XYZ file of C-alpha atoms in Angstrom:
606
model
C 0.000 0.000 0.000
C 2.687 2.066 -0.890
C 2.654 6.149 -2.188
C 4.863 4.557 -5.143
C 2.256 1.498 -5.602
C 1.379 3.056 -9.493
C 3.159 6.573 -9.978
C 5.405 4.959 -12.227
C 2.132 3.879 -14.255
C 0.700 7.332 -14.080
C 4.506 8.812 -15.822
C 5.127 6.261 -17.891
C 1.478 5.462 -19.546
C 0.653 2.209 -20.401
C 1.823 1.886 -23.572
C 4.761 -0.593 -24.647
C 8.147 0.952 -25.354
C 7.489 3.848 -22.682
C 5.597 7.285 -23.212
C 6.169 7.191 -27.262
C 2.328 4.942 -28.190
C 0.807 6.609 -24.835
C 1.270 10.094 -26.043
C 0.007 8.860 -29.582
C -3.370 7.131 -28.554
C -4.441 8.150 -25.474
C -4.496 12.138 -26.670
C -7.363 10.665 -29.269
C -8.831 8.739 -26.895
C -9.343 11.323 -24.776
C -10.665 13.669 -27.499
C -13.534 11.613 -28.749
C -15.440 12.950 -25.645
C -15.198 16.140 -26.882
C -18.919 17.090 -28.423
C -19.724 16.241 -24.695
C -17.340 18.463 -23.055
C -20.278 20.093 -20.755
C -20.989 16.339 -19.489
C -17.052 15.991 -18.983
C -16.758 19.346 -17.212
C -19.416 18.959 -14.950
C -17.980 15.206 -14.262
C -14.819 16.805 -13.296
C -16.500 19.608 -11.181
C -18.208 16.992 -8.933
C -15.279 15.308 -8.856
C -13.534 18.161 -7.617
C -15.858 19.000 -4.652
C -16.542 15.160 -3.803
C -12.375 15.167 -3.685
C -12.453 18.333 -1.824
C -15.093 17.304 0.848
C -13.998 13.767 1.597
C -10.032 15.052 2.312
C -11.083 16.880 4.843
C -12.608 13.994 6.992
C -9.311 12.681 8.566
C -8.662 16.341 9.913
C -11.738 16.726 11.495
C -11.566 13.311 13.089
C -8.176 14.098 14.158
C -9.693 17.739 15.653
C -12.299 15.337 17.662
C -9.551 12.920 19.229
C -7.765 16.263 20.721
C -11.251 17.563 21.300
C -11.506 13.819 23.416
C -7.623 13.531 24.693
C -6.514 17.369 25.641
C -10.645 18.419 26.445
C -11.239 22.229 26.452
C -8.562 24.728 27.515
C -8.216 25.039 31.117
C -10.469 22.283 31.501
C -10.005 18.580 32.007
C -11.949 15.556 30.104
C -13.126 15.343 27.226
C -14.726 18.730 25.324
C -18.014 16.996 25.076
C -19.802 20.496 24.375
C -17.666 21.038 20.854
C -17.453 16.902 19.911
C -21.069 16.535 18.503
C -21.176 19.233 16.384
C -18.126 18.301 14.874
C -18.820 14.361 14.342
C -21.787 16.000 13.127
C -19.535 17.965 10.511
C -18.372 15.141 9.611
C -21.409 13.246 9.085
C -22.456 16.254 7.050
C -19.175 16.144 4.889
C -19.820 12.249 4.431
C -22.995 12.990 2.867
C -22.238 15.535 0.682
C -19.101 13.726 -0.675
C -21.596 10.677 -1.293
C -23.986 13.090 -2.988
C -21.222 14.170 -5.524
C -19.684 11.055 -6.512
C -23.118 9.824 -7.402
C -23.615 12.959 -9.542
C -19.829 12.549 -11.069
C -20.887 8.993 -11.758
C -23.663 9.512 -13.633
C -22.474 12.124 -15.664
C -19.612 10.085 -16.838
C -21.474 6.766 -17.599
C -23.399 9.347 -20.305
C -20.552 11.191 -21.433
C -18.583 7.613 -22.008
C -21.496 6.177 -23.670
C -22.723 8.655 -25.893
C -19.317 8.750 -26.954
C -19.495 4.765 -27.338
C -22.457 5.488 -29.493
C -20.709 7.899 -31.684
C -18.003 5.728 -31.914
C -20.222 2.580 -33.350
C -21.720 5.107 -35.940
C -18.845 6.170 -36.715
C -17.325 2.707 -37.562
C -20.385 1.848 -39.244
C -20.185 4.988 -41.706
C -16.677 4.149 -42.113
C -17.526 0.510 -43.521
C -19.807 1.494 -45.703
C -16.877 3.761 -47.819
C -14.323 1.317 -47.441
C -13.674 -0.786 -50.202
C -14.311 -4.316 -51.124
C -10.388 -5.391 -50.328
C -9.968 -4.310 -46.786
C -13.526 -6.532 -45.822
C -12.628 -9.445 -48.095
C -8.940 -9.261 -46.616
C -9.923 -9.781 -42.984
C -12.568 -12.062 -40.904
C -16.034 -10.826 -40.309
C -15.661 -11.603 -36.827
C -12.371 -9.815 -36.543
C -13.890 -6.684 -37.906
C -17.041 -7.269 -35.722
C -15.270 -7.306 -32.494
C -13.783 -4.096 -33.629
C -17.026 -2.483 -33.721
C -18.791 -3.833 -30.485
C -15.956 -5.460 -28.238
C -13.253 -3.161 -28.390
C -15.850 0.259 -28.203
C -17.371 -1.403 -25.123
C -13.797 -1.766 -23.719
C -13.297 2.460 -25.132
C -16.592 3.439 -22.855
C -15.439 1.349 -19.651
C -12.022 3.198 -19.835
C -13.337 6.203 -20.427
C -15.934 5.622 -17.191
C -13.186 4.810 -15.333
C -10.862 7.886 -16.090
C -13.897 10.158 -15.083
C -15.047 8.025 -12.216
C -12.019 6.335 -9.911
C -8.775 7.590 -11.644
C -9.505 11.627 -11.871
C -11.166 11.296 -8.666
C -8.086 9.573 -6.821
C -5.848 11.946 -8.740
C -7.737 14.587 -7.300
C -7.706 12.601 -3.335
C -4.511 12.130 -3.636
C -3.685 16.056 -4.550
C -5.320 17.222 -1.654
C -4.234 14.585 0.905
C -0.703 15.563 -0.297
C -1.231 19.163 0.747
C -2.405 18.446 3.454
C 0.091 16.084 4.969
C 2.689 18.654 3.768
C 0.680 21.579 6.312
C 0.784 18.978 9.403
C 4.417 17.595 9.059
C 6.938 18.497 6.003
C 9.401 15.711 7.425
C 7.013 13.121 7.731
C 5.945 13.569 3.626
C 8.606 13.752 2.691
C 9.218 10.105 4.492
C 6.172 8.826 3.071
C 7.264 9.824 -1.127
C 10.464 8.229 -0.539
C 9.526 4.991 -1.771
C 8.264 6.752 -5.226
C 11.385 6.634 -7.467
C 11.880 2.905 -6.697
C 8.550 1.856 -6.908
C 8.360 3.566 -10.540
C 10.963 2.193 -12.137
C 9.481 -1.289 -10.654
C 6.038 -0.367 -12.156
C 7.844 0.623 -15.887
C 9.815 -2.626 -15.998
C 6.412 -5.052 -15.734
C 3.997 -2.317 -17.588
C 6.516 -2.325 -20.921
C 6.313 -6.309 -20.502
C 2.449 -6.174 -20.179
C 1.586 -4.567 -23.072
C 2.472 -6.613 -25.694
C 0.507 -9.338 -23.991
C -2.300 -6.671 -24.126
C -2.137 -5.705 -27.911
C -2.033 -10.122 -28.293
C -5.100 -10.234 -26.178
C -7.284 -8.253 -28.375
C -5.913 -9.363 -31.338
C -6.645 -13.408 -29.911
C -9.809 -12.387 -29.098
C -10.700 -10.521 -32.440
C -9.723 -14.233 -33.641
C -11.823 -16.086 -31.650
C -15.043 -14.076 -32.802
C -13.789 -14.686 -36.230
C -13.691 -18.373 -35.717
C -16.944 -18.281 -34.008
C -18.979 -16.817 -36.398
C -17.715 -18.488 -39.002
C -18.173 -21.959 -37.590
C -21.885 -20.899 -36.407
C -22.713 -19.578 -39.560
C -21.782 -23.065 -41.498
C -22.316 -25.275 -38.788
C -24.734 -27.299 -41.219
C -21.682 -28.028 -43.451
C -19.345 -28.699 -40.161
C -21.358 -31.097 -39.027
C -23.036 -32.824 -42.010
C -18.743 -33.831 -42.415
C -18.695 -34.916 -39.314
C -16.254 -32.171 -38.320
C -17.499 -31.223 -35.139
C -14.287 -32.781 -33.401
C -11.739 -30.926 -35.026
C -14.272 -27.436 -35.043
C -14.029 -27.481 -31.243
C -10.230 -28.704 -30.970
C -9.664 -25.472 -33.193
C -12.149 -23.541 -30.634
C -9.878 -24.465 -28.136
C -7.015 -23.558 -29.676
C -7.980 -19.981 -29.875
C -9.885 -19.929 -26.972
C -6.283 -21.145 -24.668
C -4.555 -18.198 -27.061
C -6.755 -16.147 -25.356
C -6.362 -17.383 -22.144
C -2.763 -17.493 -22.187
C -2.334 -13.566 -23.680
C -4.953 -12.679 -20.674
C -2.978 -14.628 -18.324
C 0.190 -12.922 -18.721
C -1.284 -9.464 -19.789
C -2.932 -9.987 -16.180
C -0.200 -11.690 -14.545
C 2.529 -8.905 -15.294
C 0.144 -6.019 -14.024
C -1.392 -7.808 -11.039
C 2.592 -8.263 -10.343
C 3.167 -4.913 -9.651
C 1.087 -4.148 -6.710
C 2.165 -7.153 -4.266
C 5.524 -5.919 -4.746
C 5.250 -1.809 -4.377
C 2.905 -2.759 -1.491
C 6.202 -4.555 0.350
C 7.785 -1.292 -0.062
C 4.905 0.744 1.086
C 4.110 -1.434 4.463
C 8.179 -0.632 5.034
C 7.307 2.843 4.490
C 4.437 2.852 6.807
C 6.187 1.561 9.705
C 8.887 4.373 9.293
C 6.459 7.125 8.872
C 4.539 5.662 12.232
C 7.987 5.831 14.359
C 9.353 8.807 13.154
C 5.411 10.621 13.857
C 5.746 8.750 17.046
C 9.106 10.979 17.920
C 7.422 14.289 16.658
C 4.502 13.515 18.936
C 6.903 12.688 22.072
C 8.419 16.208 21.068
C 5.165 18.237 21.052
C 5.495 18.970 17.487
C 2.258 17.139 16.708
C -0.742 16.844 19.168
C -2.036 12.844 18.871
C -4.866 14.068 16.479
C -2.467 15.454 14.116
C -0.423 12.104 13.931
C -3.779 10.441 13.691
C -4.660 12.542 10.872
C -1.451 12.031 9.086
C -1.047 8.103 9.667
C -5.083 8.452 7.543
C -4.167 11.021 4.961
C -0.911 8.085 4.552
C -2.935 5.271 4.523
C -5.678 7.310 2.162
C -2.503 8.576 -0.425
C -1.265 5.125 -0.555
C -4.575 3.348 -1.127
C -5.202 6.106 -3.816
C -2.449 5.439 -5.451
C -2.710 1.559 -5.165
C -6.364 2.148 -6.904
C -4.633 4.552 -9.766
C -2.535 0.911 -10.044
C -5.203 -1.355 -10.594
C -7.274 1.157 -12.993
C -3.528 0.967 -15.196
C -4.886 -2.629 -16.740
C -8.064 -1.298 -17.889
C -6.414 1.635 -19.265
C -3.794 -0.111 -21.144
C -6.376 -2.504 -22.241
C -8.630 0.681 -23.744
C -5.574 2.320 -25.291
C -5.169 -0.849 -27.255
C -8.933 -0.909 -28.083
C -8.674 2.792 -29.500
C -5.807 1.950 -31.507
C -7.822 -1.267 -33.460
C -10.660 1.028 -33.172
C -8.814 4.295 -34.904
C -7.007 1.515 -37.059
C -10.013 0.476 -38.559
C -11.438 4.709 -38.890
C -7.992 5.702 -40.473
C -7.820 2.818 -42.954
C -7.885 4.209 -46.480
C -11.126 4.877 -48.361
C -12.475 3.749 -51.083
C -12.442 7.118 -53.664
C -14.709 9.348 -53.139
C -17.870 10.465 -55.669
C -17.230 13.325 -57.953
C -18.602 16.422 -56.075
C -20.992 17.247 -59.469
C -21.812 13.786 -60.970
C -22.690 12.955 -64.238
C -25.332 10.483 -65.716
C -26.843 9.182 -68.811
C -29.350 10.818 -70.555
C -30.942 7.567 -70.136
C -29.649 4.536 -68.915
C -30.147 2.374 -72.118
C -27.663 -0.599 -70.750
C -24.612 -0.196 -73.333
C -21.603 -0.910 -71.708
C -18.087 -0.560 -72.989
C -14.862 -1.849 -71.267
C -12.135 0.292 -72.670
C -8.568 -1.215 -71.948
C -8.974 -2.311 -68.818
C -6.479 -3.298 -66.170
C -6.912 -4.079 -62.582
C -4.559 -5.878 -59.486
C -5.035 -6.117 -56.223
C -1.798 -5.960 -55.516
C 0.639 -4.149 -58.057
C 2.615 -5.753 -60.436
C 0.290 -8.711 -60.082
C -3.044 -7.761 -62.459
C -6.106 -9.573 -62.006
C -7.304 -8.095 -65.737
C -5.412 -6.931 -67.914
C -6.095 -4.975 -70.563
C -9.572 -5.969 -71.325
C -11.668 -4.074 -73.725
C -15.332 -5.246 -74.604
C -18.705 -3.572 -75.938
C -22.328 -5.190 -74.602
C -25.294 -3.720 -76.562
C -28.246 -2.704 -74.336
C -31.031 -5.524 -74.308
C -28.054 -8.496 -74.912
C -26.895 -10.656 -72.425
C -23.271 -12.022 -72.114
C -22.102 -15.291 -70.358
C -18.474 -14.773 -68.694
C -17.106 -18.664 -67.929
C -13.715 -19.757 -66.975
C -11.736 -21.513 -64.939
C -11.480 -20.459 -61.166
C -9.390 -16.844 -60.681
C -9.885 -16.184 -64.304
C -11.386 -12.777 -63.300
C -14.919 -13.211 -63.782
C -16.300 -11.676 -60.702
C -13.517 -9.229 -60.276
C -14.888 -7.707 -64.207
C -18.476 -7.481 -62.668
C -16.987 -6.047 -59.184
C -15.338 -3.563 -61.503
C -18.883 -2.517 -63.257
C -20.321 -2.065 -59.756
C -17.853 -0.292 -58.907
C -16.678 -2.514 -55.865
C -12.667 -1.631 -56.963
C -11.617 0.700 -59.303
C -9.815 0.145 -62.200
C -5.610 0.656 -62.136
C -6.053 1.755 -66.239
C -8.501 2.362 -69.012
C -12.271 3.427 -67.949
C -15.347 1.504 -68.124
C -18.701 3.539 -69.609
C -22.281 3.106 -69.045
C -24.399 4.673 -71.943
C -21.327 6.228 -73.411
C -20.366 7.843 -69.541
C -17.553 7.492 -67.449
C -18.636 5.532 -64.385
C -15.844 7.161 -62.548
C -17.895 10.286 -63.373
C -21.325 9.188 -61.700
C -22.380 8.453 -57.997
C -22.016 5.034 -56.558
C -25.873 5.290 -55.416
C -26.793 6.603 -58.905
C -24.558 3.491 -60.636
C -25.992 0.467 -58.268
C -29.355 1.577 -58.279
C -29.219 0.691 -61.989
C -28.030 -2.567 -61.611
C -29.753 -5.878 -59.788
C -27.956 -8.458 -58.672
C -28.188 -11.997 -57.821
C -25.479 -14.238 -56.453
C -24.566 -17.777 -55.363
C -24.455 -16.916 -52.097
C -27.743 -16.070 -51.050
C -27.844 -12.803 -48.599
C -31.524 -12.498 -46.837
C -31.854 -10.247 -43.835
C -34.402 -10.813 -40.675
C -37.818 -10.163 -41.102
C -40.587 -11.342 -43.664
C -40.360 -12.293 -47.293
C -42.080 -9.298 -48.328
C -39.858 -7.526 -46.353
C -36.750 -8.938 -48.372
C -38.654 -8.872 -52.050
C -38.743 -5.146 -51.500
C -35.045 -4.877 -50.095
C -34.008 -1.692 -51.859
C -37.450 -0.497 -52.938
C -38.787 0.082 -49.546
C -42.190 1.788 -50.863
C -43.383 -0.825 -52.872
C -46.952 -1.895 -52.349
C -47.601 -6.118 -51.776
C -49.300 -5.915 -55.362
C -45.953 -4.992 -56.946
C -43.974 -7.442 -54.272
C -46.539 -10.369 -55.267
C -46.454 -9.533 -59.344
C -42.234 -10.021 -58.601
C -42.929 -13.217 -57.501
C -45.223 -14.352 -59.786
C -42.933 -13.654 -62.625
C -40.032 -15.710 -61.151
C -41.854 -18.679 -60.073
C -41.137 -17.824 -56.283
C -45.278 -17.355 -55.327
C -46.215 -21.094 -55.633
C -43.437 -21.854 -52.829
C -44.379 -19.044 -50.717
C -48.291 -19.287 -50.744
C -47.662 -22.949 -48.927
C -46.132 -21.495 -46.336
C -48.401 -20.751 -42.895
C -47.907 -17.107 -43.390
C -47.245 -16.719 -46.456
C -45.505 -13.634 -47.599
C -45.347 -12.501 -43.869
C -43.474 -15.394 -43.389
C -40.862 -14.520 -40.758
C -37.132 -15.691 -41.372
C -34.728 -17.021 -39.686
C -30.807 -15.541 -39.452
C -30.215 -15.821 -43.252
C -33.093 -16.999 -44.008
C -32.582 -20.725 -42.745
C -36.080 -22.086 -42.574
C -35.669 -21.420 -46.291
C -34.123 -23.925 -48.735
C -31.250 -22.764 -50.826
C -33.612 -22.863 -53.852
C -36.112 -20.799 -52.013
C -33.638 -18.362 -50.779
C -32.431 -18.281 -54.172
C -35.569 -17.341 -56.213
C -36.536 -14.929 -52.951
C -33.531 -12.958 -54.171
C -34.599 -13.229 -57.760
C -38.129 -12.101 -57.160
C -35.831 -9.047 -55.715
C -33.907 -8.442 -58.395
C -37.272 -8.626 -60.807
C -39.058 -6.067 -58.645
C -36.231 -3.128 -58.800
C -36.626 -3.341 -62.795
C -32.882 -2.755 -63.335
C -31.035 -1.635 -66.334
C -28.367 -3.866 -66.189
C -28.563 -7.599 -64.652
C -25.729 -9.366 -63.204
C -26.166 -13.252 -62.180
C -23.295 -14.838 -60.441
C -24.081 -18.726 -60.359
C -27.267 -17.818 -60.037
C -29.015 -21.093 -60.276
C -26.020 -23.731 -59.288
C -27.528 -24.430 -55.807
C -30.958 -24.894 -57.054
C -32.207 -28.393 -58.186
C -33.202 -29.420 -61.384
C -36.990 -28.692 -61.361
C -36.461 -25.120 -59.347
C -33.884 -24.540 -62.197
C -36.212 -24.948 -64.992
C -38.841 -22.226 -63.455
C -36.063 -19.654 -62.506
C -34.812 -20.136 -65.807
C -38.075 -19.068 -67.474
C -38.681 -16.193 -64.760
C -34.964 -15.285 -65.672
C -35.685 -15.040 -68.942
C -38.379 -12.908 -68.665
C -36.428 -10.514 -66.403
C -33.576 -10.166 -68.679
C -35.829 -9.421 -71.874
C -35.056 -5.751 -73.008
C -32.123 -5.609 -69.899
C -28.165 -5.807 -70.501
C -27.104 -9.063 -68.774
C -24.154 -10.888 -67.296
C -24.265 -13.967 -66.679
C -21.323 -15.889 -64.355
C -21.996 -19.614 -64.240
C -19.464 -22.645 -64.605
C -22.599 -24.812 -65.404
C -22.272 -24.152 -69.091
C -25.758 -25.933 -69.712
C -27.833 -23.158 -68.687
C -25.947 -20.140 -70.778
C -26.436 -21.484 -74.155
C -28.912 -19.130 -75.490
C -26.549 -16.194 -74.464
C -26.089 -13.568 -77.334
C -22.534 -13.615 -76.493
C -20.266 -15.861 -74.744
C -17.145 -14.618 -73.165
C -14.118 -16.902 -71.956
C -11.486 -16.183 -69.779
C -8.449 -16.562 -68.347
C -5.971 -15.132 -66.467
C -7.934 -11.609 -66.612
C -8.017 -11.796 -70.869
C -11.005 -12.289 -72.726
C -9.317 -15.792 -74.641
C -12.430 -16.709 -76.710
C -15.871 -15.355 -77.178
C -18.858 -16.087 -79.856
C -22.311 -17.541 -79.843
C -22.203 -21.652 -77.934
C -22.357 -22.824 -81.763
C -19.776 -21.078 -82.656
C -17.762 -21.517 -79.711
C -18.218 -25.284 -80.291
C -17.401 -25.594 -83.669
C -14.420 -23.770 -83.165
C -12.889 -26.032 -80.950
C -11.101 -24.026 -78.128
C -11.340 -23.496 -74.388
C -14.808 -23.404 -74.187
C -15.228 -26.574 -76.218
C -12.747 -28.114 -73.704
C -14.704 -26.679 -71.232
C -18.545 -28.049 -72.053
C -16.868 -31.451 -73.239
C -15.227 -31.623 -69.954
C -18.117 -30.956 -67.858
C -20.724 -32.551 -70.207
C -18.426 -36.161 -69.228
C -18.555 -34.777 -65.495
C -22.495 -34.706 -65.663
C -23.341 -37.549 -67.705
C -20.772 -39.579 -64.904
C -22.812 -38.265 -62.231
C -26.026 -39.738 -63.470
């Protein structure tokens, strides 16, 4: 319990390699409270009288033992006449102090979490203009447990800055003063254990965190894991691979165990041993006031004042000790936090944008070249005209570039060179919003959100009426399936729509993509997880929907694109081969290779 037990901490900062990340994250950490700087000030204004009312307790207990010991002047026994209204005092000071730190605690837990709640908006604007790479290049879970479990973590530190740490700051300003006016000698006794005790508490807070910045990044891990486990635990456990799922979930879940451990292990360190030196310090400070009272520089209630402000300074500063943990562990959640707020942006829309005249559906690659990384294209120099109305089948083998050319038209990544038009305009030129509103999509991978399957027909056409949502249905085959359900179109899902079949979530998304009327279609393997008899009504309801609309079509199941106008092969990001599926045949290439190849593949499966 020792003066020293954290004032090392308090220099130093939490962060590893001394002052240097300290001084870079907590400033911003800090500084997100900063639209509620009223709340903050009038956090630290309670703070400040609570402090101010509960340091003067020891003194007037101390007045109350001379008032008990010496009695009144010229008097003997105890003052009894002057020792109730000053326990009353006290009483009164108790109180009030109580009173304030309720106030200071309330005020904070708003300020932190209306800052919390900035913070999640802010995160969630921020992932709505980043682009496709940074989400594809890191776990969902990871970047979830930026968003929820690491701004939690922000609004608990923050809590406890305003709440126990300014508050002991502020106890253990005044007690300080104080114990300076009653006996000079004696503080200076009871800081001489400081210097020590800091460069004990800098040694195991360096060492700590590291084991702190592993923590959160074993935990951001573990949600990963987690949610991607629960969201195909069908798959994981129609292969039987529920055994080797939890050994992995154990794997990550002792990571996170062990980096807690020794995050926790080198902080909790630091007190047991600083509170060695402060009991050493104590028992000095209590002979040497022993000898000043003996000498009749201090009257008993002065000594018993100081031995409280000594044991109140230490225990202050033992507190300021234990809050160093949570504050190293909320510097480390700012920095993923600010991480994930500073990461670049996708560009940004051009402040006047342009549009078509009217979006027609003629679409013109021009020389176009794209890598995610550079030096390493993805497409390369890939020029190609679609007349509005046709559609176009792009086939290929696997990293051939057929979703990145569609991610490109949707503007998902930009191009590194040459442009890509819409109706004879730049779509560099136009607004994202303006671009995607043009264009429906449907994908393997079925995305349905909670709520009913009206709600999700209408997904991006809010206003539409259950006439319109039912006529969408009706033209893609998807109202015969849903009229046999109990509620029919208020059907309730389930978390991606799992009391669906994939067929059912498939032509749900259709019927989606039919009601928003698009110019421009894009279908990425849009029927491979439906069977064969779902597959022959989506095909007819696709066929209606892509009459008078520019299409793309992604599919390796070559059977089902034969009627495309055009037929585009590719590989390694070049366009290798394209024609009508006659032509394409006859000729004798890739894609013959291709629908030979799979044609065996089928007729083997049967």
């Amino acid at each position: 319990m020792s003066t020293a037990n954290t004032a090392a901490r308090v220099v130093n900062g939490p962060g590893e390699g001394g002052p240097r990340a300290f001084r870079r994250s907590a400033p911003r950490l800090l500084g997100t409270m900063g639209p509620d700087r009223r709340l903050v000030a009038l956090a630290l204004l309670a703070a400040g009288a609570s402090a101010a009312l509960a340091v003067t307790l020891p003194r007037l207990l101390g007045h109350v033992t001379d008032l008990i010991v010496t009695g009144a002047p010229g008097r003997t026994g105890a003052d009894t006449g002057r020792i109730g209204p000053m326990l009353l005092a006290a009483t009164g000071v108790v109180l009030a102090a109580s009173l304030c730190g309720l106030a200071r605690g309330r005020l904070a837990q708003r300020a932190s979490q209306r800052t919390a709640h900035r913070l999640r908006s802010a995160c969630q604007t921020k992932l709505t203009r980043l682009p496709l790479s940074y989400l594809d290049g890191r776990p969902r879970g990871e970047v979830l447990s930026r968003v929820t479990t690491d701004v939690d973590n922000i609004a608990l530190t923050l809590w406890q800055i305003l709440t126990r740490l300014i508050n002991s700051l502020l106890l253990a300003i005044g007690a300080l003063a104080i114990m300076l006016w009653l006996s000079p000698l004696l503080t200076l006794c009871s800081l001489g254990t400081i210097p020590l005790a800091a460069l004990l508490t800098k040694s195991f807070a360096r060492r700590a965190r590291p084991q702190a910045v592993r923590q959160g990044e074993a935990v951001g891990e573990l949600n990963a894991f987690v949610e991607e486990t629960y969201s195909g635990h069908e798959l994981v456990k129609s292969h039987g691979d529920s055994r080797s799922a939890a050994e992995a979930f154990a794997e990550r879940n002792e990571a996170v165990y062990r980096a807690g451990h020794r995050a926790q292990f080198l902080s909790g360190s630091i007190g047991p041993a600083v509170d060695f030196l402060g009991y050493l310090n104590f028992v000095l400070v209590a002979v040497l006031g022993g000898l000043e009272l003996s000498s009749g520089a201090l009257t008993i209630g002065a000594l018993q004042a100081f031995l409280g402000y000594t044991l109140t300074f230490n225990n202050l500063i033992n507190q300021m000790a234990s809050l160093t943990n949570i504050v190293q562990s909320g510097v480390v959640s700012a920095e993923r936090v600010f991480e994930l707020l500073d990461a670049e942006e996708q560009s940004p829309d051009p402040l006047s944008p342009e549009r078509p005249d009217r979006i027609a559906g003629r679409v013109a690659f021009e020389r176009v070249s794209f890598g995610y990384e550079p030096g390493r294209p993805v497409i390369e120099d890939l020029s190609l005209t679609v007349e509005p109305g046709r559609t176009v089948a792009v086939v290929g083998p696997t990293g051939a570039g057929k979703t990145t050319l569609v991610n490109l038209l949707m503007r998902f990544h930009e191009t590194t060179a040459g442009t890509i038009t819409l109706d004879g305009t730049d779509i560099r030129r136009m607004s994202r919003e303006e671009l995607r509103s043009g264009i429906g999509m449907v994908l393997q991978d079925t995305w349905l959100s909670a709520g009913t399957i009206a709600d999700n027909i209408a997904y991006g056409m809010p206003g539409a009426s259950r006439a319109e949502i039912v006529a969408a249905a009706r033209a893609t085959h998807a109202d015969r399936f849903i009229r046999t359900l109990p509620d029919g179109y208020d059907t309730v899902l389930d978390e991606e729509g799992a009391n669906l079949s994939a067929g059912e979530r498939q032509l749900v998304t259709i019927a989606r993509a039919f009601l928003l009327r698009p110019a421009l279609l894009i279908l990425d393997e849009a029927t491979s997880s439906v069977d064969t008899r779902t597959e022959m009504l989506v095909q007819r309801g696709l066929t209606s929907l892509r009459e008078g609309r520019t299409s793309f079509v992604i599919a390796h199941r070559l059977s089902t694109i034969r009627e495309a106008d055009t037929i585009l092969v590719m590989a390694e990001g070049r366009i290798v081969e394209q024609g009508h599926h006659r032509e394409l045949i006859g000729a004798d290439g890739p894609y013959a290779r291709l629908f030979t190849a799979q044609f065996a593949r089928e007729l083997t499966a049967d």
